[in-house]
Amino acid sequence: MNIIAILNHLGVFFKEEPIHQLQASLESKGFQVVYPVDVQDLLKLIEKNPRVTGVIFDWDKYSLGLCKEIHDRNEKLPIFAFANDQSTLDIHLADLRLNVHFFEYRLGMADDIALKMGQATQDYQDTILPPFTKALFKYVEEGKYTFCTPGHMGGTAFQMSPAGSIFYDFYGPNAFKADVSISMPELGSLLDHSGPHKEAEEYIARTFNADRSYIVTNGTSTANKIVGMFSAPAGSTVLVDRNCHKSLTHLMMMSDVTPIYFRPTRNAYGILGGIPQSEFLPETIHAKVAATPGAKMPRYAVITNSTYDGLLYNTGFIKENLETPFIHFDSAWVPYTNFSPIYEGKCGMSGDAIPGKVVYETQSTHKLLAAFSQGSMIHIKGEVEEETFNEAFMMHTSTSPQYGIVASTEIAAAMMRGNTGKRLIKDSIDRAISFRKEIKYLREQSEGWFFDVWQPDNIDSVECWKLDPKDAWHGFKDIDDNHMYLDPIKVTLLTPGMGSDGQLLGSGIPASLVSKFLDERGIVVEKTGPYNLLFLFSIGIDQSKAMQLLRALTEFKRAYDLNLSIKKMLPALYNEAPHFYEGMRIQELAQAIHELTIKYRLPELMFKAFDVLPEMKMTPHAAWQQELAGNVEEVPLQQMVGRVSANMILPYPPGVPLVLPGEVVTDASRPVLDFLQMLCDIGAHYPGFETDIHGLYRQADGSYTVKVLR
């Protein structure tokens, strides 16, 4: 809906009556007219209601200062200034960029002025809409009748059956009209990067400070494979973050490359740390190449930035020191870093291109910007052979891409442009910092225990907070200075049970209990560790959602302190195993799980499991080929020592591979197996607490098997 805001407290007839006539004329054209009470009310209306398409005010009263205030919030928004013919337009040539339209107070001119305002608001909408989306909207409005794919032709096929009609009504007509065939020449081609698709990718590249950008319609898992397929031909050696996403493991299974791993750190909470600076230095890489059979000097390196828990690198150091022609930052979780100064120097597209090197950044647009699922982007800084790169792109891209995903990815870029996008990210950062402070305040005010936050002691400055080697709060030992930084919008809450030194306390509240409690109240936690919970304060989290989370956390404390029954406090968990949980209370369950983690020495075991690497007997690609040939068998989990794993094995959370295809768990890497067994045992002891472990297969008797090569 188009909304026009009128800031008008004039109190004189010759000004009031023309405005009343103008309101009637605007409303007849479909505009909604609202009257803010003062300047601050108007500015808040613009900030909080993006459907405002214009502002009317009295130049005699407010003048240029108000224009600049509006411009700071949305530099494209049309401003309509009214003045009588005695007014002095004290405005300079440079101020005309403020998009001000001037009118006089005259009776009988309302229809003509409303027409001009309608044209200005239409120009505004045309200006803020990016090229592909604009072309797609135009195509839908034309209502063409096609005999080519897709066969449902605007949804008509769905409406020919009862079930299809329900489906059609749920999504609405435009969702189907915009699901068009790649055969439409006026929309160009995503595969050929022509027409409006090309314009969209150029628009995105300018927005994200890239030399070249690509829209990917099936997620960053695919974006990662496209980049790796182009940058690492068969027979090459690649440097891979051991904390990589499993899509990069799949890349190594698909392509015959030899991996060498960067070794990241980890603290007692299980929070993923960064890769030490020494791992990027030439002498370290040369030594690893010499120690790896069949390895050559690597040409492609991939680093996860940020880590799952919100740690960002000093990317300038990495780009300058890594001696590989292709450097890839898997930045799935931080597509917003180009839009706030606090991230400068901490993302792949920061700064200028480096001669002789290509820097990639893959981003999940749908994760922390606004786009449909599977919307992703590849950004490139540096020169690549575009025709060859596009072959890698087409290998992984459907010849029938979903145009709604393409448009939503482009719209995400449009939302970030200019002052509006900067304010969106600033508000997100401010909201996260405010939430952090509120948790600290509640902790100080609470009787007994309350949640804590994983962060520095002083968070008054709006920045990415440095992990200082002198500080103890982060729990990482011997870290590099000016290397890792905590993103303020990634909020990790800590539950009782572990001391600041990483030692388990006598009593504790496992974070999984809190996560289940929140889930029952419609709040989904991004990641649950043993005694920590991760929340993402994206642009979609408003103040009401933050308050709901605070309220739910205080409700958990109250219910826990009252020692309510599992049946009452966690009914979904109770229903999974009523006989087991009958009569059990929350404190009993919490302490029982906590004592199990003490028994297994969880922090120590988890640290060792991710600190030691299994031995690579063959590449992931070679192991996968063996599995495809059927040269595999299933064995009990405890019998995998000394056997070559056919699959990757990774527990969620955190979704980081423990064992890769072609690797062998040896006596030296036995903690890997012990950690997996502990996760299985917790699930066996307490129904509903099973860990999702990719690569382990649960049998009918509750035991687990793995696939190994014969």
XYZ file of C-alpha atoms in Angstrom:
710
model
C 0.000 0.000 0.000
C 1.206 3.528 -0.837
C 1.301 5.766 2.229
C 1.762 9.543 2.147
C 2.699 11.195 5.439
C 1.618 14.820 5.960
C 3.401 16.826 8.645
C 1.006 19.756 8.917
C 0.181 21.867 11.975
C -0.488 25.121 10.200
C -3.689 26.439 11.738
C -4.391 28.872 8.901
C -7.213 28.400 6.424
C -5.390 29.271 3.180
C -2.895 26.472 3.901
C -5.175 23.930 5.598
C -7.926 23.779 2.989
C -5.644 23.021 -0.016
C -4.103 20.174 2.016
C -7.567 18.763 2.823
C -8.446 18.843 -0.878
C -5.122 17.168 -1.698
C -5.821 14.405 0.840
C -9.154 13.637 -0.819
C -7.538 13.535 -4.258
C -4.698 11.266 -3.071
C -7.135 8.863 -1.395
C -9.169 8.647 -4.601
C -5.987 7.445 -6.330
C -5.464 4.675 -3.764
C -3.061 6.401 -1.377
C -3.418 6.150 2.375
C -2.767 9.486 4.062
C -1.476 9.671 7.637
C -0.641 12.614 9.903
C 2.422 12.231 12.183
C 2.158 14.388 15.292
C 5.661 15.886 15.068
C 9.049 15.529 13.367
C 10.208 12.654 15.555
C 6.949 10.797 14.924
C 7.441 11.292 11.181
C 11.034 10.043 11.244
C 10.050 6.979 13.266
C 7.223 6.323 10.786
C 9.747 6.339 7.921
C 12.123 4.038 9.829
C 9.490 1.529 10.905
C 7.114 1.544 7.914
C 8.821 0.908 4.567
C 5.505 1.376 2.730
C 5.742 5.159 3.131
C 6.211 6.471 -0.423
C 6.275 10.208 0.192
C 6.282 13.004 2.766
C 4.414 16.333 2.574
C 5.441 19.224 4.823
C 5.312 22.997 5.125
C 8.584 24.572 3.903
C 7.932 27.732 5.895
C 8.008 25.770 9.155
C 10.511 22.927 8.638
C 12.716 23.793 5.625
C 15.992 22.095 4.691
C 16.843 20.490 8.047
C 13.908 18.087 7.847
C 14.851 17.155 4.263
C 18.303 16.114 5.421
C 16.841 14.073 8.300
C 14.605 12.217 5.854
C 17.481 11.762 3.409
C 19.609 10.152 6.122
C 16.938 7.486 6.541
C 15.986 6.982 2.899
C 17.753 9.098 0.308
C 15.349 8.010 -2.470
C 12.085 8.904 -0.712
C 10.129 11.690 -2.479
C 9.694 14.848 -0.378
C 6.921 17.310 -1.222
C 7.452 20.804 0.193
C 4.595 23.299 0.196
C 5.169 27.040 0.430
C 3.222 30.227 -0.307
C 4.485 32.649 -2.912
C 6.194 34.856 -0.285
C 8.522 32.005 0.860
C 12.252 32.206 0.298
C 13.692 28.971 -1.036
C 16.968 29.083 0.846
C 18.434 26.081 -0.941
C 21.759 25.496 -2.668
C 22.489 23.547 -5.827
C 24.063 20.689 -3.821
C 20.862 20.323 -1.811
C 18.774 19.482 -4.870
C 19.986 15.874 -4.534
C 17.608 15.653 -1.565
C 14.752 14.771 -3.970
C 12.498 17.685 -2.951
C 9.455 18.626 -5.061
C 8.005 22.127 -4.481
C 4.317 23.120 -4.674
C 2.260 26.159 -3.705
C -0.859 26.248 -1.550
C -3.693 26.811 -4.019
C -7.340 25.826 -4.001
C -8.586 23.812 -6.955
C -5.137 22.413 -7.802
C -5.377 19.168 -5.798
C -5.949 16.788 -8.724
C -3.016 18.198 -10.689
C -0.694 18.045 -7.652
C -1.861 14.515 -6.783
C -1.090 13.432 -10.352
C 2.461 14.785 -10.087
C 2.878 13.117 -6.673
C 1.669 9.841 -8.132
C 4.283 10.138 -10.871
C 7.001 10.868 -8.284
C 6.055 7.902 -6.120
C 5.979 5.650 -9.207
C 9.450 6.894 -10.160
C 10.527 6.129 -6.582
C 9.308 2.546 -6.824
C 10.969 2.135 -10.230
C 14.206 3.490 -8.771
C 14.361 1.160 -5.775
C 13.346 -1.976 -7.706
C 16.373 -3.781 -9.201
C 16.455 -4.686 -12.923
C 15.529 -8.378 -13.036
C 12.717 -8.042 -10.499
C 11.327 -5.085 -12.418
C 11.389 -7.074 -15.667
C 9.741 -10.077 -13.974
C 6.958 -7.914 -12.523
C 6.389 -6.358 -15.962
C 6.181 -9.807 -17.555
C 3.600 -10.965 -14.997
C 1.512 -7.823 -15.503
C 1.394 -8.469 -19.265
C -0.284 -11.840 -18.624
C 1.159 -13.662 -21.614
C -0.290 -17.035 -22.571
C 2.412 -19.602 -23.260
C 2.546 -23.151 -24.599
C 6.067 -23.777 -23.297
C 7.251 -24.916 -19.895
C 6.341 -24.751 -17.088
C 3.218 -26.694 -17.866
C 1.127 -25.118 -15.123
C 1.129 -21.775 -17.021
C 0.423 -19.310 -14.261
C -1.190 -21.899 -12.030
C -4.080 -22.903 -14.313
C -3.142 -26.580 -14.103
C -3.283 -26.486 -10.294
C -6.804 -25.070 -10.417
C -8.100 -28.103 -12.312
C -8.182 -30.321 -9.227
C -9.414 -29.855 -5.631
C -5.987 -30.464 -4.070
C -4.298 -28.213 -6.627
C -6.813 -25.431 -5.976
C -6.085 -25.483 -2.248
C -2.373 -25.281 -3.049
C -2.932 -22.396 -5.480
C -5.053 -20.441 -3.001
C -2.431 -20.856 -0.273
C 0.353 -19.217 -2.305
C -1.698 -16.775 -4.375
C -1.703 -16.042 -8.110
C 1.518 -14.035 -8.421
C 3.673 -16.886 -7.088
C 2.534 -18.982 -10.068
C 2.534 -16.230 -12.667
C 6.162 -15.442 -11.788
C 7.191 -19.112 -12.095
C 8.068 -18.731 -15.765
C 10.021 -20.640 -18.351
C 13.629 -19.931 -19.273
C 12.271 -19.558 -22.814
C 11.203 -15.938 -22.216
C 13.748 -13.799 -24.124
C 12.712 -10.527 -22.476
C 13.950 -11.884 -19.119
C 17.340 -13.030 -20.448
C 19.096 -16.148 -19.165
C 20.619 -17.025 -15.821
C 22.867 -19.591 -17.536
C 24.124 -17.234 -20.261
C 24.107 -14.204 -17.926
C 22.209 -12.156 -20.472
C 19.456 -9.544 -20.394
C 17.916 -8.641 -17.013
C 19.782 -11.563 -15.387
C 23.084 -9.969 -16.412
C 21.892 -6.571 -15.195
C 20.903 -8.173 -11.870
C 24.360 -9.692 -11.359
C 26.049 -6.392 -12.251
C 23.726 -4.635 -9.792
C 24.618 -7.168 -7.072
C 28.373 -6.844 -7.767
C 28.201 -3.052 -7.313
C 26.230 -3.493 -4.108
C 28.621 -6.028 -2.569
C 31.889 -4.362 -3.666
C 32.753 -7.232 -6.022
C 34.240 -7.249 -9.512
C 31.807 -9.996 -10.553
C 28.853 -11.659 -8.855
C 26.742 -14.706 -9.664
C 23.245 -15.624 -8.463
C 23.006 -19.252 -7.345
C 19.538 -20.747 -7.001
C 20.329 -23.885 -5.019
C 22.211 -22.632 -1.991
C 25.758 -21.952 -0.882
C 26.362 -25.700 -0.785
C 26.226 -25.466 -4.578
C 28.044 -22.107 -4.711
C 30.956 -23.730 -2.870
C 31.092 -26.587 -5.370
C 31.033 -24.190 -8.331
C 33.977 -22.202 -6.964
C 35.967 -25.317 -6.040
C 35.262 -27.100 -9.337
C 36.707 -24.159 -11.274
C 39.645 -23.399 -8.957
C 40.902 -26.937 -8.224
C 41.245 -29.189 -11.295
C 41.762 -32.916 -10.897
C 45.193 -33.794 -9.566
C 45.665 -30.517 -7.696
C 46.149 -29.997 -3.966
C 43.722 -27.901 -1.945
C 43.954 -26.256 1.474
C 40.723 -26.820 3.391
C 39.499 -25.511 6.729
C 38.965 -28.633 8.862
C 35.881 -26.865 10.227
C 34.487 -26.660 6.705
C 30.876 -27.127 5.737
C 30.072 -30.600 4.449
C 29.473 -29.196 0.946
C 33.246 -28.793 0.674
C 33.726 -32.411 1.729
C 31.299 -33.329 -1.030
C 33.390 -31.246 -3.445
C 36.463 -33.295 -2.510
C 34.470 -36.495 -3.022
C 33.377 -35.324 -6.473
C 36.752 -34.014 -7.662
C 40.046 -35.934 -7.588
C 42.031 -33.537 -5.402
C 44.396 -34.043 -2.476
C 43.336 -32.160 0.670
C 45.644 -30.570 3.221
C 43.863 -29.234 6.278
C 44.080 -25.979 8.177
C 43.923 -26.868 11.884
C 41.504 -24.582 13.791
C 41.233 -24.158 17.549
C 38.355 -24.933 19.908
C 37.573 -23.984 23.506
C 36.080 -26.002 26.365
C 32.553 -24.850 25.501
C 32.924 -26.504 22.114
C 32.895 -23.115 20.372
C 34.742 -23.247 17.077
C 37.799 -21.024 17.112
C 39.793 -19.697 14.222
C 42.754 -21.016 12.303
C 46.022 -19.685 13.811
C 47.976 -17.235 11.658
C 50.900 -19.668 11.453
C 48.720 -22.058 9.401
C 48.596 -19.517 6.553
C 52.352 -18.956 6.342
C 54.390 -20.426 3.455
C 56.759 -22.413 5.681
C 53.855 -24.203 7.399
C 52.180 -25.066 4.102
C 55.453 -26.265 2.559
C 55.963 -28.616 5.517
C 52.430 -30.026 5.163
C 52.910 -30.572 1.434
C 56.147 -32.459 2.103
C 54.392 -34.666 4.675
C 51.392 -35.523 2.454
C 51.864 -38.273 -0.162
C 50.999 -37.091 -3.657
C 50.588 -33.439 -2.598
C 51.733 -30.484 -4.695
C 51.881 -26.807 -3.882
C 48.211 -25.885 -3.415
C 46.436 -23.543 -5.823
C 43.123 -23.198 -3.944
C 42.380 -22.492 -0.280
C 39.011 -22.291 1.471
C 38.406 -20.736 4.891
C 35.132 -20.536 6.811
C 34.542 -16.850 7.633
C 32.748 -16.328 9.895
C 32.864 -19.461 11.993
C 29.533 -20.951 12.999
C 29.790 -19.139 16.346
C 30.390 -15.715 14.830
C 34.170 -15.283 14.778
C 35.544 -13.241 11.892
C 39.135 -13.180 10.645
C 41.470 -10.336 9.839
C 41.060 -11.254 6.163
C 43.746 -8.813 5.026
C 46.416 -10.931 6.739
C 45.124 -14.104 5.072
C 44.911 -12.570 1.606
C 48.400 -11.140 1.828
C 50.121 -14.237 3.267
C 48.446 -17.189 1.556
C 50.500 -18.158 -1.492
C 47.633 -19.606 -3.487
C 46.162 -18.022 -6.625
C 42.575 -18.731 -5.471
C 41.371 -17.847 -1.956
C 37.790 -18.726 -1.058
C 35.987 -17.403 2.014
C 32.913 -19.506 2.760
C 30.842 -16.677 4.250
C 27.452 -18.368 4.209
C 26.473 -16.844 7.540
C 27.617 -13.251 6.995
C 26.134 -11.816 3.765
C 25.707 -8.434 5.497
C 29.346 -7.526 6.190
C 29.654 -4.980 3.362
C 27.022 -2.737 4.917
C 28.540 -1.671 8.229
C 31.978 -0.147 8.885
C 32.543 -2.492 11.845
C 33.178 -5.356 9.380
C 35.779 -3.550 7.276
C 38.860 -5.744 6.844
C 37.016 -8.786 8.170
C 35.362 -10.089 4.996
C 36.421 -11.364 1.598
C 35.261 -8.378 -0.451
C 36.951 -5.813 1.832
C 39.584 -3.672 0.184
C 41.002 -3.813 -3.321
C 41.910 -6.788 -5.476
C 45.364 -8.286 -4.941
C 47.433 -8.666 -8.140
C 47.884 -12.304 -9.097
C 45.175 -13.572 -6.737
C 41.453 -14.217 -7.005
C 39.336 -13.858 -3.873
C 35.886 -15.456 -3.684
C 33.147 -14.958 -1.143
C 30.158 -17.309 -1.149
C 27.157 -16.093 0.821
C 23.807 -17.579 1.786
C 21.561 -14.646 0.971
C 18.599 -16.464 2.498
C 20.281 -16.970 5.873
C 20.831 -13.475 7.264
C 19.437 -11.235 4.556
C 15.924 -11.447 3.129
C 15.624 -13.989 0.289
C 13.867 -17.238 -0.469
C 15.492 -20.484 0.652
C 18.382 -21.577 -1.572
C 19.107 -17.997 -2.653
C 22.901 -17.599 -2.672
C 25.633 -15.460 -4.226
C 29.203 -15.871 -5.422
C 31.287 -12.694 -5.296
C 34.655 -12.458 -7.051
C 37.436 -9.914 -6.689
C 40.159 -10.411 -9.282
C 40.179 -11.804 -12.813
C 38.840 -15.230 -13.763
C 38.352 -16.799 -17.173
C 34.599 -16.193 -17.292
C 33.691 -18.687 -20.031
C 35.374 -21.538 -18.159
C 33.982 -20.406 -14.818
C 30.518 -20.400 -16.366
C 30.945 -24.054 -17.385
C 31.500 -24.882 -13.704
C 28.469 -22.707 -12.900
C 26.259 -24.570 -15.379
C 27.407 -27.985 -14.144
C 25.624 -27.269 -10.874
C 22.751 -25.042 -12.023
C 19.382 -26.223 -13.248
C 18.369 -25.330 -16.786
C 14.998 -24.465 -15.230
C 15.916 -22.052 -12.414
C 13.191 -20.781 -10.099
C 12.807 -17.117 -11.056
C 11.268 -16.284 -7.697
C 14.562 -17.257 -6.021
C 16.511 -15.139 -8.531
C 14.296 -12.114 -7.871
C 14.426 -12.531 -4.093
C 18.230 -12.683 -4.184
C 18.351 -9.486 -6.216
C 15.834 -7.826 -3.886
C 18.080 -8.696 -0.930
C 20.774 -6.597 -2.611
C 18.286 -3.794 -3.286
C 17.316 -3.735 0.388
C 20.962 -3.220 1.368
C 21.709 -0.309 -0.945
C 22.087 3.204 0.371
C 21.144 4.611 3.744
C 18.186 2.244 4.174
C 20.406 -0.845 4.107
C 23.009 0.666 6.407
C 20.281 1.524 8.899
C 18.878 -2.021 8.748
C 22.263 -3.482 9.709
C 22.919 -0.776 12.307
C 19.572 -1.482 13.955
C 20.368 -5.215 13.976
C 23.721 -4.602 15.663
C 22.228 -2.164 18.186
C 19.439 -4.606 19.034
C 21.900 -7.438 19.623
C 24.098 -5.308 21.882
C 21.035 -4.120 23.811
C 19.949 -7.757 24.281
C 23.419 -8.702 25.528
C 23.301 -5.902 28.095
C 19.817 -6.930 29.198
C 21.019 -10.495 29.871
C 23.884 -9.126 31.954
C 21.504 -6.878 33.871
C 19.105 -9.742 34.590
C 22.028 -11.881 35.707
C 23.056 -9.201 38.206
C 19.473 -8.846 39.488
C 18.597 -12.542 39.686
C 18.632 -14.561 42.857
C 20.791 -17.631 42.374
C 21.695 -18.421 38.781
C 20.900 -16.860 35.433
C 22.230 -17.144 31.924
C 25.517 -15.502 30.980
C 26.810 -14.192 27.647
C 30.008 -15.221 25.877
C 31.555 -11.811 25.250
C 34.147 -9.323 26.545
C 33.513 -7.484 29.805
C 33.088 -4.132 28.042
C 30.722 -4.072 25.081
C 29.888 -0.355 25.111
C 31.700 0.232 21.822
C 29.846 -0.742 18.647
C 32.405 -2.942 16.919
C 33.460 -6.510 16.272
C 35.192 -7.280 19.557
C 38.759 -8.524 19.321
C 39.728 -11.824 20.926
C 42.645 -10.465 22.904
C 45.319 -13.014 23.914
C 45.422 -11.348 27.360
C 41.692 -11.923 28.020
C 40.219 -15.042 29.588
C 36.546 -14.695 28.579
C 36.928 -16.396 25.174
C 38.631 -19.534 26.542
C 41.105 -19.902 23.657
C 44.750 -20.443 24.539
C 47.771 -18.979 22.756
C 45.716 -17.126 20.158
C 47.144 -14.502 17.812
C 46.608 -10.804 18.392
C 44.573 -8.779 15.859
C 43.405 -11.973 14.199
C 39.915 -12.987 15.381
C 36.866 -10.815 16.153
C 33.413 -11.561 17.604
C 30.448 -10.435 15.523
C 28.006 -8.684 17.905
C 24.888 -10.058 16.180
C 25.897 -13.693 16.920
C 24.841 -14.022 20.571
C 26.019 -17.082 22.528
C 24.327 -17.609 25.900
C 25.948 -19.785 28.546
C 24.102 -22.061 30.967
C 25.464 -23.070 34.392
C 27.687 -26.124 34.559
C 31.112 -25.067 33.391
C 33.582 -22.687 35.008
C 35.472 -19.937 33.197
C 38.521 -22.219 33.232
C 36.643 -24.868 31.256
C 36.228 -27.256 34.201
C 32.855 -28.877 34.854
C 31.147 -27.788 38.073
C 29.365 -30.049 40.537
C 25.935 -29.132 39.171
C 24.761 -27.793 35.878
C 21.960 -27.185 33.409
C 22.677 -28.715 29.980
C 21.762 -26.274 27.229
C 19.715 -28.943 25.439
C 17.037 -28.633 28.147
C 16.748 -24.890 27.547
C 16.627 -25.443 23.804
C 13.738 -27.907 24.147
C 11.896 -25.510 26.477
C 12.259 -22.653 23.982
C 11.186 -24.846 21.081
C 7.926 -25.607 22.898
C 7.323 -21.835 22.888
C 8.016 -21.346 19.202
C 11.605 -20.111 19.616
C 14.146 -22.078 17.584
C 17.772 -21.963 18.743
C 20.327 -21.775 15.935
C 22.876 -24.057 17.640
C 22.875 -25.896 20.953
C 26.158 -26.945 22.546
C 26.713 -28.716 25.875
C 26.358 -25.495 27.904
C 25.791 -22.812 25.280
C 23.083 -21.635 22.910
C 23.591 -19.533 19.780
C 21.051 -16.914 18.641
C 21.333 -14.887 15.427
C 20.091 -11.304 15.640
C 19.445 -10.843 11.933
C 17.536 -7.988 10.292
C 14.383 -10.091 10.763
C 14.619 -9.947 14.570
C 12.691 -6.965 15.885
C 12.384 -5.713 19.441
C 9.245 -7.754 20.134
C 11.028 -11.018 19.222
C 13.993 -10.091 21.410
C 11.619 -9.422 24.302
C 9.868 -12.758 23.709
C 13.211 -14.523 23.996
C 14.046 -12.675 27.218
C 10.664 -13.571 28.639
C 11.068 -17.248 27.709
C 14.512 -17.393 29.327
C 13.147 -15.937 32.568
C 10.247 -18.409 32.405
C 12.737 -21.256 32.148
C 14.585 -20.024 35.219
C 11.346 -19.725 37.173
C 10.165 -23.200 36.139
C 13.578 -24.718 36.834
C 13.810 -23.111 40.289
C 10.319 -24.448 41.079
C 11.561 -27.882 39.972
C 8.513 -28.572 37.816
C 7.851 -32.019 36.420
C 9.025 -32.938 32.920
C 5.391 -33.606 32.021
C 4.427 -30.020 32.832
C 7.588 -28.194 31.776
C 8.556 -30.162 28.651
C 5.395 -31.950 27.481
C 6.785 -32.795 24.018
C 9.792 -34.514 25.594
C 7.534 -36.320 28.049
C 5.363 -37.611 25.197
C 8.391 -39.180 23.518
C 8.802 -41.599 26.449
C 5.978 -41.221 29.038
C 7.004 -44.295 31.045
C 10.603 -43.094 31.340
C 9.789 -39.493 32.311
C 6.762 -40.216 34.515
C 7.309 -38.488 37.867
C 10.712 -37.080 36.869
C 11.438 -33.422 37.606
C 13.541 -30.950 35.664
C 16.363 -30.609 38.202
C 16.734 -34.387 38.412
C 17.016 -34.687 34.620
C 19.427 -31.758 34.346
C 21.724 -33.150 37.032
C 21.633 -36.667 35.584
C 22.726 -35.480 32.130
C 25.318 -33.183 33.728
C 26.791 -36.090 35.696
C 27.023 -38.101 32.490
C 29.076 -35.316 30.909
C 31.302 -35.325 34.018
C 31.717 -39.080 33.715
C 32.872 -38.756 30.116
C 34.995 -35.644 30.870
C 33.149 -33.922 28.037
C 35.272 -30.736 27.603
C 38.509 -32.690 27.540
C 37.092 -35.386 25.281
C 35.558 -32.884 22.855
C 38.775 -30.873 22.680
C 40.839 -33.984 21.925
C 38.315 -35.283 19.377
C 38.636 -32.145 17.273
C 42.340 -31.618 17.989
C 43.576 -34.936 16.582
C 42.985 -35.856 12.961
C 42.379 -39.385 11.734
C 45.013 -40.652 9.307
C 44.283 -40.121 5.594
C 44.760 -43.426 3.754
C 43.247 -42.226 0.490
C 41.583 -39.077 -0.805
C 37.848 -38.506 -0.250
C 37.373 -38.909 -4.006
C 39.088 -42.332 -4.069
C 37.054 -43.522 -1.069
C 33.813 -42.412 -2.725
C 34.699 -44.286 -5.896
C 35.197 -47.416 -3.775
C 31.764 -46.946 -2.212
C 30.150 -46.466 -5.627
C 31.748 -49.749 -6.697
C 30.115 -51.479 -3.712
C 33.402 -52.163 -1.950
C 31.963 -51.305 1.490
C 30.511 -53.015 4.523
C 28.814 -51.935 7.747
C 30.527 -52.608 11.050
C 29.666 -51.647 14.649
C 30.916 -48.207 15.620
C 33.454 -49.602 18.085
C 35.028 -51.735 15.333
C 35.936 -48.854 13.055
C 39.452 -48.435 14.528
C 41.942 -49.320 11.831
C 39.274 -49.378 9.082
C 39.010 -46.873 6.214
C 35.823 -44.840 6.567
C 33.657 -44.802 3.451
C 31.605 -41.751 4.500
C 32.094 -38.521 6.351
C 30.987 -38.617 9.977
C 29.841 -35.392 11.558
C 27.617 -34.651 14.545
C 25.063 -31.822 14.678
C 25.880 -29.540 16.309
C 28.211 -28.179 15.147
C 28.071 -29.900 11.754
C 31.855 -30.135 11.411
C 33.352 -33.369 9.998
C 35.130 -35.565 12.554
C 36.057 -38.282 10.057
C 36.251 -37.847 6.288
C 35.960 -40.501 3.594
C 39.298 -42.256 3.177
C 40.412 -41.601 6.768
C 41.252 -44.155 9.465
C 40.693 -43.771 13.195
C 43.891 -45.025 14.829
C 44.892 -45.448 18.465
C 46.309 -41.905 18.336
C 42.968 -40.521 17.175
C 40.885 -42.771 19.466
C 39.289 -39.687 21.176
C 37.291 -39.198 17.955
C 35.620 -42.573 18.472
C 35.176 -42.026 22.217
C 33.438 -38.694 21.555
C 31.037 -40.279 19.057
C 30.307 -43.092 21.517
C 29.575 -40.592 24.274
C 27.028 -38.804 22.067
C 25.368 -42.148 21.311
C 25.317 -43.111 25.009
C 23.605 -39.884 26.077
C 20.864 -40.536 23.529
C 20.567 -44.129 24.731
C 20.253 -43.087 28.381
C 17.732 -40.258 27.848
C 15.044 -40.502 25.143
C 14.739 -37.326 23.095
C 18.405 -36.366 23.493
C 19.777 -38.353 20.572
C 22.422 -36.488 18.577
C 21.976 -36.264 14.816
C 25.211 -37.790 13.480
C 25.666 -37.908 9.726
C 27.399 -41.143 8.739
C 26.234 -43.221 11.726
C 23.350 -45.636 11.257
C 21.101 -46.477 14.206
C 20.000 -50.098 14.370
C 16.805 -51.535 15.849
C 18.571 -52.509 19.081
C 19.829 -48.932 19.578
C 23.417 -49.650 18.521
C 25.218 -47.747 15.747
C 27.101 -48.906 12.672
C 29.380 -47.159 10.176
C 30.311 -47.851 6.572
C 33.944 -48.810 5.968
C 35.794 -50.060 2.913
C 36.170 -53.827 2.623
